mmCIF file with all atom_site columns, C-alpha atoms in Angstrom:
data_model
loop_
_atom_site.group_PDB
_atom_site.id
_atom_site.type_symbol
_atom_site.label_atom_id
_atom_site.label_alt_id
_atom_site.label_comp_id
_atom_site.label_asym_id
_atom_site.label_entity_id
_atom_site.label_seq_id
_atom_site.pdbx_PDB_ins_code
_atom_site.Cartn_x
_atom_site.Cartn_y
_atom_site.Cartn_z
_atom_site.occupancy
_atom_site.B_iso_or_equiv
_atom_site.pdbx_formal_charge
_atom_site.auth_seq_id
_atom_site.auth_comp_id
_atom_site.auth_asym_id
_atom_site.auth_atom_id
_atom_site.pdbx_PDB_model_num
ATOM 1   C CA . GLY A 1 1   ? 86.059  -72.851 70.605 1.00 0.00 ? 1373 GLY A CA 1
ATOM 2   C CA . ASP A 1 2   ? 86.895  -70.558 67.782 1.00 0.00 ? 1374 ASP A CA 1
ATOM 3   C CA . SER A 1 3   ? 87.185  -72.237 64.397 1.00 0.00 ? 1375 SER A CA 1
ATOM 4   C CA . VAL A 1 4   ? 87.521  -71.682 60.854 1.00 0.00 ? 1376 VAL A CA 1
ATOM 5   C CA . THR A 1 5   ? 85.654  -73.803 58.043 1.00 0.00 ? 1377 THR A CA 1
ATOM 6   C CA . GLN A 1 6   ? 86.538  -73.620 54.458 1.00 0.00 ? 1378 GLN A CA 1
ATOM 7   C CA . MET A 1 7   ? 85.430  -74.824 51.211 1.00 0.00 ? 1379 MET A CA 1
ATOM 8   C CA . GLU A 1 8   ? 87.095  -78.497 50.351 1.00 0.00 ? 1380 GLU A CA 1
ATOM 9   C CA . GLY A 1 9   ? 89.429  -78.796 47.441 1.00 0.00 ? 1381 GLY A CA 1
ATOM 10  C CA . PRO A 1 10  ? 90.658  -79.181 44.929 1.00 0.00 ? 1382 PRO A CA 1
ATOM 11  C CA . VAL A 1 11  ? 89.710  -76.715 43.005 1.00 0.00 ? 1383 VAL A CA 1
ATOM 12  C CA . THR A 1 12  ? 90.551  -76.232 39.250 1.00 0.00 ? 1384 THR A CA 1
ATOM 13  C CA . LEU A 1 13  ? 89.865  -73.847 36.905 1.00 0.00 ? 1385 LEU A CA 1
ATOM 14  C CA . SER A 1 14  ? 90.737  -72.513 33.719 1.00 0.00 ? 1386 SER A CA 1
ATOM 15  C CA . GLU A 1 15  ? 92.959  -69.250 33.321 1.00 0.00 ? 1387 GLU A CA 1
ATOM 16  C CA . GLU A 1 16  ? 90.780  -65.847 33.538 1.00 0.00 ? 1388 GLU A CA 1
ATOM 17  C CA . ALA A 1 17  ? 87.964  -68.057 34.990 1.00 0.00 ? 1389 ALA A CA 1
ATOM 18  C CA . PHE A 1 18  ? 86.184  -66.302 38.391 1.00 0.00 ? 1390 PHE A CA 1
ATOM 19  C CA . LEU A 1 19  ? 87.411  -67.644 41.920 1.00 0.00 ? 1391 LEU A CA 1
ATOM 20  C CA . THR A 1 20  ? 85.216  -67.490 45.043 1.00 0.00 ? 1392 THR A CA 1
ATOM 21  C CA . ILE A 1 21  ? 86.848  -69.948 47.665 1.00 0.00 ? 1393 ILE A CA 1
ATOM 22  C CA . ASN A 1 22  ? 84.194  -69.882 50.841 1.00 0.00 ? 1394 ASN A CA 1
ATOM 23  C CA . CYS A 1 23  ? 85.299  -69.555 54.517 1.00 0.00 ? 1395 CYS A CA 1
ATOM 24  C CA . THR A 1 24  ? 83.043  -69.234 57.765 1.00 0.00 ? 1396 THR A CA 1
ATOM 25  C CA . TYR A 1 25  ? 84.089  -68.561 61.231 1.00 0.00 ? 1397 TYR A CA 1
ATOM 26  C CA . THR A 1 26  ? 83.056  -69.028 64.695 1.00 0.00 ? 1398 THR A CA 1
ATOM 27  C CA . ALA A 1 27  ? 84.718  -66.877 67.618 1.00 0.00 ? 1399 ALA A CA 1
ATOM 28  C CA . THR A 1 28  ? 83.459  -65.456 70.777 1.00 0.00 ? 1400 THR A CA 1
ATOM 29  C CA . GLY A 1 29  ? 85.201  -62.190 70.340 1.00 0.00 ? 1401 GLY A CA 1
ATOM 30  C CA . TYR A 1 30  ? 86.171  -59.877 67.400 1.00 0.00 ? 1402 TYR A CA 1
ATOM 31  C CA . PRO A 1 31  ? 88.675  -61.579 65.632 1.00 0.00 ? 1403 PRO A CA 1
ATOM 32  C CA . SER A 1 32  ? 90.713  -60.382 62.475 1.00 0.00 ? 1404 SER A CA 1
ATOM 33  C CA . LEU A 1 33  ? 90.345  -62.369 59.789 1.00 0.00 ? 1405 LEU A CA 1
ATOM 34  C CA . PHE A 1 34  ? 93.155  -63.128 57.252 1.00 0.00 ? 1406 PHE A CA 1
ATOM 35  C CA . TRP A 1 35  ? 93.782  -65.407 53.738 1.00 0.00 ? 1407 TRP A CA 1
ATOM 36  C CA . TYR A 1 36  ? 97.170  -66.798 53.294 1.00 0.00 ? 1408 TYR A CA 1
ATOM 37  C CA . VAL A 1 37  ? 98.954  -68.272 50.311 1.00 0.00 ? 1409 VAL A CA 1
ATOM 38  C CA . GLN A 1 38  ? 101.219 -71.477 50.311 1.00 0.00 ? 1410 GLN A CA 1
ATOM 39  C CA . TYR A 1 39  ? 102.701 -71.726 46.820 1.00 0.00 ? 1411 TYR A CA 1
ATOM 40  C CA . PRO A 1 40  ? 104.522 -75.170 46.274 1.00 0.00 ? 1412 PRO A CA 1
ATOM 41  C CA . GLY A 1 41  ? 107.470 -76.355 48.742 1.00 0.00 ? 1413 GLY A CA 1
ATOM 42  C CA . GLU A 1 42  ? 107.084 -72.808 50.340 1.00 0.00 ? 1414 GLU A CA 1
ATOM 43  C CA . GLY A 1 43  ? 105.967 -71.488 53.640 1.00 0.00 ? 1415 GLY A CA 1
ATOM 44  C CA . LEU A 1 44  ? 102.849 -69.256 54.081 1.00 0.00 ? 1416 LEU A CA 1
ATOM 45  C CA . GLN A 1 45  ? 102.520 -65.267 52.889 1.00 0.00 ? 1417 GLN A CA 1
ATOM 46  C CA . LEU A 1 46  ? 100.034 -63.173 54.281 1.00 0.00 ? 1418 LEU A CA 1
ATOM 47  C CA . LEU A 1 47  ? 97.420  -62.576 50.913 1.00 0.00 ? 1419 LEU A CA 1
ATOM 48  C CA . LEU A 1 48  ? 95.424  -59.930 52.739 1.00 0.00 ? 1420 LEU A CA 1
ATOM 49  C CA . LYS A 1 49  ? 93.546  -58.913 55.993 1.00 0.00 ? 1421 LYS A CA 1
ATOM 50  C CA . ALA A 1 50  ? 90.419  -57.434 57.654 1.00 0.00 ? 1422 ALA A CA 1
ATOM 51  C CA . THR A 1 51  ? 90.404  -56.577 61.431 1.00 0.00 ? 1423 THR A CA 1
ATOM 52  C CA . LYS A 1 52  ? 86.820  -55.589 61.860 1.00 0.00 ? 1424 LYS A CA 1
ATOM 53  C CA . ALA A 1 53  ? 83.166  -55.946 60.412 1.00 0.00 ? 1425 ALA A CA 1
ATOM 54  C CA . ASP A 1 54  ? 82.853  -54.529 56.683 1.00 0.00 ? 1426 ASP A CA 1
ATOM 55  C CA . ASP A 1 55  ? 86.415  -54.296 56.230 1.00 0.00 ? 1427 ASP A CA 1
ATOM 56  C CA . LYS A 1 56  ? 87.411  -55.271 52.493 1.00 0.00 ? 1428 LYS A CA 1
ATOM 57  C CA . GLY A 1 57  ? 90.730  -56.731 52.209 1.00 0.00 ? 1429 GLY A CA 1
ATOM 58  C CA . SER A 1 58  ? 92.461  -56.702 49.086 1.00 0.00 ? 1430 SER A CA 1
ATOM 59  C CA . ASN A 1 59  ? 95.833  -57.690 47.248 1.00 0.00 ? 1431 ASN A CA 1
ATOM 60  C CA . LYS A 1 60  ? 97.025  -58.842 43.776 1.00 0.00 ? 1432 LYS A CA 1
ATOM 61  C CA . GLY A 1 61  ? 93.449  -58.969 42.279 1.00 0.00 ? 1433 GLY A CA 1
ATOM 62  C CA . PHE A 1 62  ? 92.462  -60.954 45.255 1.00 0.00 ? 1434 PHE A CA 1
ATOM 63  C CA . GLU A 1 63  ? 89.052  -59.388 47.641 1.00 0.00 ? 1435 GLU A CA 1
ATOM 64  C CA . ALA A 1 64  ? 87.555  -60.893 50.568 1.00 0.00 ? 1436 ALA A CA 1
ATOM 65  C CA . THR A 1 65  ? 84.990  -58.691 52.962 1.00 0.00 ? 1437 THR A CA 1
ATOM 66  C CA . TYR A 1 66  ? 84.552  -59.180 56.376 1.00 0.00 ? 1438 TYR A CA 1
ATOM 67  C CA . ARG A 1 67  ? 81.219  -60.269 56.922 1.00 0.00 ? 1439 ARG A CA 1
ATOM 68  C CA . LYS A 1 68  ? 79.905  -60.141 60.692 1.00 0.00 ? 1440 LYS A CA 1
ATOM 69  C CA . GLU A 1 69  ? 76.261  -61.235 60.237 1.00 0.00 ? 1441 GLU A CA 1
ATOM 70  C CA . THR A 1 70  ? 77.147  -64.050 58.154 1.00 0.00 ? 1442 THR A CA 1
ATOM 71  C CA . THR A 1 71  ? 80.437  -65.331 59.893 1.00 0.00 ? 1443 THR A CA 1
ATOM 72  C CA . SER A 1 72  ? 81.901  -65.146 56.793 1.00 0.00 ? 1444 SER A CA 1
ATOM 73  C CA . PHE A 1 73  ? 85.187  -64.097 54.873 1.00 0.00 ? 1445 PHE A CA 1
ATOM 74  C CA . HIS A 1 74  ? 84.950  -65.279 51.329 1.00 0.00 ? 1446 HIS A CA 1
ATOM 75  C CA . LEU A 1 75  ? 87.764  -64.942 49.187 1.00 0.00 ? 1447 LEU A CA 1
ATOM 76  C CA . GLU A 1 76  ? 87.386  -63.570 45.299 1.00 0.00 ? 1448 GLU A CA 1
ATOM 77  C CA . LYS A 1 77  ? 89.050  -63.243 42.417 1.00 0.00 ? 1449 LYS A CA 1
ATOM 78  C CA . GLY A 1 78  ? 87.926  -61.962 39.003 1.00 0.00 ? 1450 GLY A CA 1
ATOM 79  C CA . SER A 1 79  ? 90.393  -63.451 36.561 1.00 0.00 ? 1451 SER A CA 1
ATOM 80  C CA . VAL A 1 80  ? 92.718  -66.235 37.749 1.00 0.00 ? 1452 VAL A CA 1
ATOM 81  C CA . GLN A 1 81  ? 96.067  -66.912 36.062 1.00 0.00 ? 1453 GLN A CA 1
ATOM 82  C CA . VAL A 1 82  ? 98.403  -70.170 36.035 1.00 0.00 ? 1454 VAL A CA 1
ATOM 83  C CA . SER A 1 83  ? 100.728 -68.374 38.663 1.00 0.00 ? 1455 SER A CA 1
ATOM 84  C CA . ASP A 1 84  ? 97.488  -68.402 41.331 1.00 0.00 ? 1456 ASP A CA 1
ATOM 85  C CA . SER A 1 85  ? 98.018  -72.065 41.844 1.00 0.00 ? 1457 SER A CA 1
ATOM 86  C CA . ALA A 1 86  ? 98.365  -72.412 45.228 1.00 0.00 ? 1458 ALA A CA 1
ATOM 87  C CA . VAL A 1 87  ? 96.985  -73.624 48.655 1.00 0.00 ? 1459 VAL A CA 1
ATOM 88  C CA . TYR A 1 88  ? 94.833  -70.731 50.229 1.00 0.00 ? 1460 TYR A CA 1
ATOM 89  C CA . PHE A 1 89  ? 94.463  -70.624 54.026 1.00 0.00 ? 1461 PHE A CA 1
ATOM 90  C CA . CYS A 1 90  ? 91.593  -68.894 56.131 1.00 0.00 ? 1462 CYS A CA 1
ATOM 91  C CA . ALA A 1 91  ? 92.747  -67.713 59.152 1.00 0.00 ? 1463 ALA A CA 1
ATOM 92  C CA . LEU A 1 92  ? 91.511  -65.944 62.162 1.00 0.00 ? 1464 LEU A CA 1
ATOM 93  C CA . SER A 1 93  ? 93.504  -64.273 65.360 1.00 0.00 ? 1465 SER A CA 1
ATOM 94  C CA . ASP A 1 94  ? 91.163  -63.824 68.216 1.00 0.00 ? 1466 ASP A CA 1
ATOM 95  C CA . PRO A 1 95  ? 92.509  -61.924 71.349 1.00 0.00 ? 1467 PRO A CA 1
ATOM 96  C CA . GLY A 1 96  ? 89.613  -62.689 73.252 1.00 0.00 ? 1468 GLY A CA 1
ATOM 97  C CA . THR A 1 97  ? 90.182  -66.030 73.674 1.00 0.00 ? 1469 THR A CA 1
ATOM 98  C CA . GLY A 1 98  ? 93.549  -67.276 72.195 1.00 0.00 ? 1470 GLY A CA 1
ATOM 99  C CA . GLY A 1 99  ? 95.586  -64.470 72.843 1.00 0.00 ? 1471 GLY A CA 1
ATOM 100 C CA . PHE A 1 100 ? 97.573  -63.848 69.534 1.00 0.00 ? 1472 PHE A CA 1
ATOM 101 C CA . LYS A 1 101 ? 97.384  -67.575 68.423 1.00 0.00 ? 1473 LYS A CA 1
ATOM 102 C CA . THR A 1 102 ? 96.253  -67.949 64.515 1.00 0.00 ? 1474 THR A CA 1
ATOM 103 C CA . ILE A 1 103 ? 93.632  -70.585 63.803 1.00 0.00 ? 1475 ILE A CA 1
ATOM 104 C CA . PHE A 1 104 ? 93.851  -71.962 60.373 1.00 0.00 ? 1476 PHE A CA 1
ATOM 105 C CA . GLY A 1 105 ? 91.022  -73.531 58.208 1.00 0.00 ? 1477 GLY A CA 1
ATOM 106 C CA . ALA A 1 106 ? 92.074  -76.492 56.627 1.00 0.00 ? 1478 ALA A CA 1
ATOM 107 C CA . GLY A 1 107 ? 93.062  -75.008 53.406 1.00 0.00 ? 1479 GLY A CA 1
ATOM 108 C CA . THR A 1 108 ? 92.119  -75.279 49.521 1.00 0.00 ? 1480 THR A CA 1
ATOM 109 C CA . ARG A 1 109 ? 94.250  -76.173 46.902 1.00 0.00 ? 1481 ARG A CA 1
ATOM 110 C CA . LEU A 1 110 ? 93.660  -74.374 43.868 1.00 0.00 ? 1482 LEU A CA 1
ATOM 111 C CA . PHE A 1 111 ? 94.783  -75.390 40.045 1.00 0.00 ? 1483 PHE A CA 1
ATOM 112 C CA . VAL A 1 112 ? 94.650  -73.211 37.246 1.00 0.00 ? 1484 VAL A CA 1
ATOM 113 C CA . LYS A 1 113 ? 95.089  -74.841 33.748 1.00 0.00 ? 1485 LYS A CA 1
ATOM 114 C CA . ALA A 1 114 ? 96.269  -72.525 30.790 1.00 0.00 ? 1486 ALA A CA 1
ATOM 115 C CA . GLY B 2 1   ? 108.763 -55.851 54.512 1.00 0.00 ? 958  GLY B CA 1
ATOM 116 C CA . ALA B 2 2   ? 109.303 -58.164 57.620 1.00 0.00 ? 959  ALA B CA 1
ATOM 117 C CA . VAL B 2 3   ? 111.257 -61.392 56.801 1.00 0.00 ? 960  VAL B CA 1
ATOM 118 C CA . VAL B 2 4   ? 111.659 -64.494 58.526 1.00 0.00 ? 961  VAL B CA 1
ATOM 119 C CA . SER B 2 5   ? 114.120 -67.215 57.934 1.00 0.00 ? 962  SER B CA 1
ATOM 120 C CA . GLN B 2 6   ? 114.696 -70.696 58.935 1.00 0.00 ? 963  GLN B CA 1
ATOM 121 C CA . HIS B 2 7   ? 117.677 -73.190 58.455 1.00 0.00 ? 964  HIS B CA 1
ATOM 122 C CA . PRO B 2 8   ? 117.957 -75.447 57.521 1.00 0.00 ? 965  PRO B CA 1
ATOM 123 C CA . SER B 2 9   ? 115.425 -75.611 54.732 1.00 0.00 ? 966  SER B CA 1
ATOM 124 C CA . TRP B 2 10  ? 115.465 -79.583 54.731 1.00 0.00 ? 967  TRP B CA 1
ATOM 125 C CA . VAL B 2 11  ? 117.302 -82.166 56.801 1.00 0.00 ? 968  VAL B CA 1
ATOM 126 C CA . ILE B 2 12  ? 117.626 -85.690 56.518 1.00 0.00 ? 969  ILE B CA 1
ATOM 127 C CA . CYS B 2 13  ? 118.499 -87.466 59.962 1.00 0.00 ? 970  CYS B CA 1
ATOM 128 C CA . LYS B 2 14  ? 118.491 -90.939 61.068 1.00 0.00 ? 971  LYS B CA 1
ATOM 129 C CA . SER B 2 15  ? 116.300 -92.430 63.724 1.00 0.00 ? 972  SER B CA 1
ATOM 130 C CA . GLY B 2 16  ? 117.457 -91.679 67.224 1.00 0.00 ? 973  GLY B CA 1
ATOM 131 C CA . THR B 2 17  ? 119.666 -88.515 66.674 1.00 0.00 ? 974  THR B CA 1
ATOM 132 C CA . SER B 2 18  ? 118.585 -84.899 67.253 1.00 0.00 ? 975  SER B CA 1
ATOM 133 C CA . VAL B 2 19  ? 117.938 -82.187 64.926 1.00 0.00 ? 976  VAL B CA 1
ATOM 134 C CA . LYS B 2 20  ? 117.661 -78.355 65.421 1.00 0.00 ? 977  LYS B CA 1
ATOM 135 C CA . ILE B 2 21  ? 116.214 -76.021 63.538 1.00 0.00 ? 978  ILE B CA 1
ATOM 136 C CA . GLU B 2 22  ? 116.611 -72.555 63.612 1.00 0.00 ? 979  GLU B CA 1
ATOM 137 C CA . CYS B 2 23  ? 114.118 -69.490 63.068 1.00 0.00 ? 980  CYS B CA 1
ATOM 138 C CA . ARG B 2 24  ? 115.242 -65.960 62.829 1.00 0.00 ? 981  ARG B CA 1
ATOM 139 C CA . SER B 2 25  ? 113.496 -62.506 62.363 1.00 0.00 ? 982  SER B CA 1
ATOM 140 C CA . LEU B 2 26  ? 116.122 -60.822 59.695 1.00 0.00 ? 983  LEU B CA 1
ATOM 141 C CA . ASP B 2 27  ? 114.837 -57.186 60.048 1.00 0.00 ? 984  ASP B CA 1
ATOM 142 C CA . PHE B 2 28  ? 112.765 -56.687 63.061 1.00 0.00 ? 985  PHE B CA 1
ATOM 143 C CA . GLN B 2 29  ? 112.510 -57.991 66.615 1.00 0.00 ? 986  GLN B CA 1
ATOM 144 C CA . ALA B 2 30  ? 110.366 -60.444 67.413 1.00 0.00 ? 987  ALA B CA 1
ATOM 145 C CA . THR B 2 31  ? 108.457 -60.714 70.985 1.00 0.00 ? 988  THR B CA 1
ATOM 146 C CA . THR B 2 32  ? 106.696 -63.931 70.225 1.00 0.00 ? 989  THR B CA 1
ATOM 147 C CA . MET B 2 33  ? 107.458 -66.808 67.496 1.00 0.00 ? 990  MET B CA 1
ATOM 148 C CA . PHE B 2 34  ? 105.425 -69.575 66.903 1.00 0.00 ? 991  PHE B CA 1
ATOM 149 C CA . TRP B 2 35  ? 105.958 -72.938 65.880 1.00 0.00 ? 992  TRP B CA 1
ATOM 150 C CA . TYR B 2 36  ? 103.896 -75.257 63.488 1.00 0.00 ? 993  TYR B CA 1
ATOM 151 C CA . ARG B 2 37  ? 103.624 -78.355 62.258 1.00 0.00 ? 994  ARG B CA 1
ATOM 152 C CA . GLN B 2 38  ? 102.400 -79.389 58.507 1.00 0.00 ? 995  GLN B CA 1
ATOM 153 C CA . PHE B 2 39  ? 101.231 -82.877 57.221 1.00 0.00 ? 996  PHE B CA 1
ATOM 154 C CA . PRO B 2 40  ? 101.162 -83.666 53.531 1.00 0.00 ? 997  PRO B CA 1
ATOM 155 C CA . LYS B 2 41  ? 98.008  -81.763 52.046 1.00 0.00 ? 998  LYS B CA 1
ATOM 156 C CA . GLN B 2 42  ? 96.914  -80.729 55.619 1.00 0.00 ? 999  GLN B CA 1
ATOM 157 C CA . SER B 2 43  ? 96.881  -77.237 57.522 1.00 0.00 ? 1000 SER B CA 1
ATOM 158 C CA . LEU B 2 44  ? 99.053  -75.823 59.981 1.00 0.00 ? 1001 LEU B CA 1
ATOM 159 C CA . MET B 2 45  ? 99.212  -77.417 63.454 1.00 0.00 ? 1002 MET B CA 1
ATOM 160 C CA . LEU B 2 46  ? 100.200 -75.166 66.451 1.00 0.00 ? 1003 LEU B CA 1
ATOM 161 C CA . MET B 2 47  ? 102.881 -76.776 68.471 1.00 0.00 ? 1004 MET B CA 1
ATOM 162 C CA . ALA B 2 48  ? 104.030 -74.024 70.720 1.00 0.00 ? 1005 ALA B CA 1
ATOM 163 C CA . THR B 2 49  ? 104.123 -70.412 71.189 1.00 0.00 ? 1006 THR B CA 1
ATOM 164 C CA . SER B 2 50  ? 107.426 -69.273 72.324 1.00 0.00 ? 1007 SER B CA 1
ATOM 165 C CA . ASN B 2 51  ? 108.373 -65.614 73.923 1.00 0.00 ? 1008 ASN B CA 1
ATOM 166 C CA . GLU B 2 52  ? 111.759 -64.198 74.105 1.00 0.00 ? 1009 GLU B CA 1
ATOM 167 C CA . GLY B 2 53  ? 113.419 -64.974 77.519 1.00 0.00 ? 1010 GLY B CA 1
ATOM 168 C CA . SER B 2 54  ? 110.724 -67.272 78.529 1.00 0.00 ? 1011 SER B CA 1
ATOM 169 C CA . LYS B 2 55  ? 109.717 -70.957 78.366 1.00 0.00 ? 1012 LYS B CA 1
ATOM 170 C CA . ALA B 2 56  ? 107.568 -72.233 75.613 1.00 0.00 ? 1013 ALA B CA 1
ATOM 171 C CA . THR B 2 57  ? 103.870 -72.635 76.200 1.00 0.00 ? 1014 THR B CA 1
ATOM 172 C CA . TYR B 2 58  ? 102.945 -76.136 74.485 1.00 0.00 ? 1015 TYR B CA 1
ATOM 173 C CA . GLU B 2 59  ? 99.721  -77.116 72.876 1.00 0.00 ? 1016 GLU B CA 1
ATOM 174 C CA . GLN B 2 60  ? 98.022  -79.933 74.172 1.00 0.00 ? 1017 GLN B CA 1
ATOM 175 C CA . GLY B 2 61  ? 99.190  -83.392 72.932 1.00 0.00 ? 1018 GLY B CA 1
ATOM 176 C CA . VAL B 2 62  ? 102.852 -82.005 71.848 1.00 0.00 ? 1019 VAL B CA 1
ATOM 177 C CA . GLU B 2 63  ? 105.564 -83.725 74.000 1.00 0.00 ? 1020 GLU B CA 1
ATOM 178 C CA . LYS B 2 64  ? 107.600 -80.932 75.758 1.00 0.00 ? 1021 LYS B CA 1
ATOM 179 C CA . ASP B 2 65  ? 110.719 -83.146 76.116 1.00 0.00 ? 1022 ASP B CA 1
ATOM 180 C CA . LYS B 2 66  ? 110.635 -84.342 72.559 1.00 0.00 ? 1023 LYS B CA 1
ATOM 181 C CA . PHE B 2 67  ? 109.939 -80.660 70.776 1.00 0.00 ? 1024 PHE B CA 1
ATOM 182 C CA . LEU B 2 68  ? 112.492 -78.613 72.801 1.00 0.00 ? 1025 LEU B CA 1
ATOM 183 C CA . ILE B 2 69  ? 112.045 -74.846 71.686 1.00 0.00 ? 1026 ILE B CA 1
ATOM 184 C CA . ASN B 2 70  ? 114.312 -71.982 72.873 1.00 0.00 ? 1027 ASN B CA 1
ATOM 185 C CA . HIS B 2 71  ? 113.897 -68.096 72.135 1.00 0.00 ? 1028 HIS B CA 1
ATOM 186 C CA . ALA B 2 72  ? 117.134 -66.896 73.506 1.00 0.00 ? 1029 ALA B CA 1
ATOM 187 C CA . SER B 2 73  ? 116.897 -63.594 71.638 1.00 0.00 ? 1030 SER B CA 1
ATOM 188 C CA . LEU B 2 74  ? 114.702 -61.412 69.940 1.00 0.00 ? 1031 LEU B CA 1
ATOM 189 C CA . THR B 2 75  ? 115.493 -62.566 66.721 1.00 0.00 ? 1032 THR B CA 1
ATOM 190 C CA . LEU B 2 76  ? 115.888 -66.248 67.417 1.00 0.00 ? 1033 LEU B CA 1
ATOM 191 C CA . SER B 2 77  ? 113.976 -69.094 68.337 1.00 0.00 ? 1034 SER B CA 1
ATOM 192 C CA . THR B 2 78  ? 115.289 -72.873 67.892 1.00 0.00 ? 1035 THR B CA 1
ATOM 193 C CA . LEU B 2 79  ? 113.378 -75.878 67.709 1.00 0.00 ? 1036 LEU B CA 1
ATOM 194 C CA . THR B 2 80  ? 115.070 -79.487 68.547 1.00 0.00 ? 1037 THR B CA 1
ATOM 195 C CA . VAL B 2 81  ? 113.687 -82.462 67.626 1.00 0.00 ? 1038 VAL B CA 1
ATOM 196 C CA . THR B 2 82  ? 115.097 -84.950 70.176 1.00 0.00 ? 1039 THR B CA 1
ATOM 197 C CA . SER B 2 83  ? 115.468 -88.799 69.326 1.00 0.00 ? 1040 SER B CA 1
ATOM 198 C CA . ALA B 2 84  ? 113.603 -88.264 66.010 1.00 0.00 ? 1041 ALA B CA 1
ATOM 199 C CA . HIS B 2 85  ? 111.635 -91.020 64.585 1.00 0.00 ? 1042 HIS B CA 1
ATOM 200 C CA . PRO B 2 86  ? 110.170 -91.732 61.040 1.00 0.00 ? 1043 PRO B CA 1
ATOM 201 C CA . GLU B 2 87  ? 106.785 -90.391 62.624 1.00 0.00 ? 1044 GLU B CA 1
ATOM 202 C CA . ASP B 2 88  ? 108.307 -87.191 63.209 1.00 0.00 ? 1045 ASP B CA 1
ATOM 203 C CA . SER B 2 89  ? 108.925 -86.862 59.540 1.00 0.00 ? 1046 SER B CA 1
ATOM 204 C CA . SER B 2 90  ? 107.014 -83.245 58.915 1.00 0.00 ? 1047 SER B CA 1
ATOM 205 C CA . PHE B 2 91  ? 107.220 -79.509 57.609 1.00 0.00 ? 1048 PHE B CA 1
ATOM 206 C CA . TYR B 2 92  ? 108.052 -77.345 60.167 1.00 0.00 ? 1049 TYR B CA 1
ATOM 207 C CA . ILE B 2 93  ? 107.202 -73.621 59.885 1.00 0.00 ? 1050 ILE B CA 1
ATOM 208 C CA . CYS B 2 94  ? 107.930 -71.121 62.420 1.00 0.00 ? 1051 CYS B CA 1
ATOM 209 C CA . SER B 2 95  ? 106.233 -67.303 62.461 1.00 0.00 ? 1052 SER B CA 1
ATOM 210 C CA . ALA B 2 96  ? 107.045 -64.428 64.224 1.00 0.00 ? 1053 ALA B CA 1
ATOM 211 C CA . ARG B 2 97  ? 105.396 -61.456 65.716 1.00 0.00 ? 1054 ARG B CA 1
ATOM 212 C CA . GLY B 2 98  ? 106.873 -58.180 65.895 1.00 0.00 ? 1055 GLY B CA 1
ATOM 213 C CA . SER B 2 99  ? 104.671 -56.308 68.012 1.00 0.00 ? 1056 SER B CA 1
ATOM 214 C CA . PRO B 2 100 ? 102.940 -57.451 71.452 1.00 0.00 ? 1057 PRO B CA 1
ATOM 215 C CA . ASP B 2 101 ? 99.516  -55.625 70.295 1.00 0.00 ? 1058 ASP B CA 1
ATOM 216 C CA . SER B 2 102 ? 99.764  -57.044 66.476 1.00 0.00 ? 1059 SER B CA 1
ATOM 217 C CA . TYR B 2 103 ? 97.561  -59.933 65.115 1.00 0.00 ? 1060 TYR B CA 1
ATOM 218 C CA . GLU B 2 104 ? 99.935  -60.165 62.090 1.00 0.00 ? 1061 GLU B CA 1
ATOM 219 C CA . GLN B 2 105 ? 102.727 -63.113 62.110 1.00 0.00 ? 1062 GLN B CA 1
ATOM 220 C CA . TYR B 2 106 ? 105.397 -63.159 59.404 1.00 0.00 ? 1063 TYR B CA 1
ATOM 221 C CA . PHE B 2 107 ? 105.964 -66.807 58.316 1.00 0.00 ? 1064 PHE B CA 1
ATOM 222 C CA . GLY B 2 108 ? 109.361 -68.431 57.627 1.00 0.00 ? 1065 GLY B CA 1
ATOM 223 C CA . PRO B 2 109 ? 109.527 -70.666 54.495 1.00 0.00 ? 1066 PRO B CA 1
ATOM 224 C CA . GLY B 2 110 ? 109.715 -73.965 56.205 1.00 0.00 ? 1067 GLY B CA 1
ATOM 225 C CA . THR B 2 111 ? 111.932 -76.716 57.220 1.00 0.00 ? 1068 THR B CA 1
ATOM 226 C CA . ARG B 2 112 ? 111.371 -79.950 55.787 1.00 0.00 ? 1069 ARG B CA 1
ATOM 227 C CA . LEU B 2 113 ? 112.398 -83.144 58.085 1.00 0.00 ? 1070 LEU B CA 1
ATOM 228 C CA . THR B 2 114 ? 112.638 -86.470 57.054 1.00 0.00 ? 1071 THR B CA 1
ATOM 229 C CA . VAL B 2 115 ? 113.702 -89.064 59.630 1.00 0.00 ? 1072 VAL B CA 1
ATOM 230 C CA . THR B 2 116 ? 114.985 -92.167 58.081 1.00 0.00 ? 1073 THR B CA 1
#
């Protein structure tokens, strides 16, 4: 079945450091890919998305490119801030096999130190 | 943007009692709502998919009689945890999809349930 694998955390960075959180997926169809962010005590917020190969999603300085050849959707940010500390979830939605259900990765916790 | 609310945001109940959690789409009509459960420091586990006016579709391993889901209108879905026990303590999150053809889901802020 479809699945999402993302790097284990926690990831601890200093402010202004470069961030990469790796995400790979398996899917039988043509999924859309998402990154969600969860701040402490809150629900999930959509951070960015890409619906087809080579699309780049971007928001708030974060970027991720849909790479079909490597089945990846890595999240990057050039300069993180303390306020970016949160849990980041990579996810996919594949209508071919799962209707419009969303499958989430395990989440990667990010700590940014001042 | 699309907003989904949940009520209550946190609830404490005694073992054996039932508790109802509401999920509302505030500025759009949600044809489908999803209920998730999240354990501490873990990912979201889909419990069920709820379509307005029809019975919910439960994921394997989720007890239908324990987690009652009602999607009575296009803006409201409820999850009732019946005869709650301490192991039901968790963070419950709902999401809503506004369009039948859209992948995008809008998430509520979550409800933290503690069963004592």
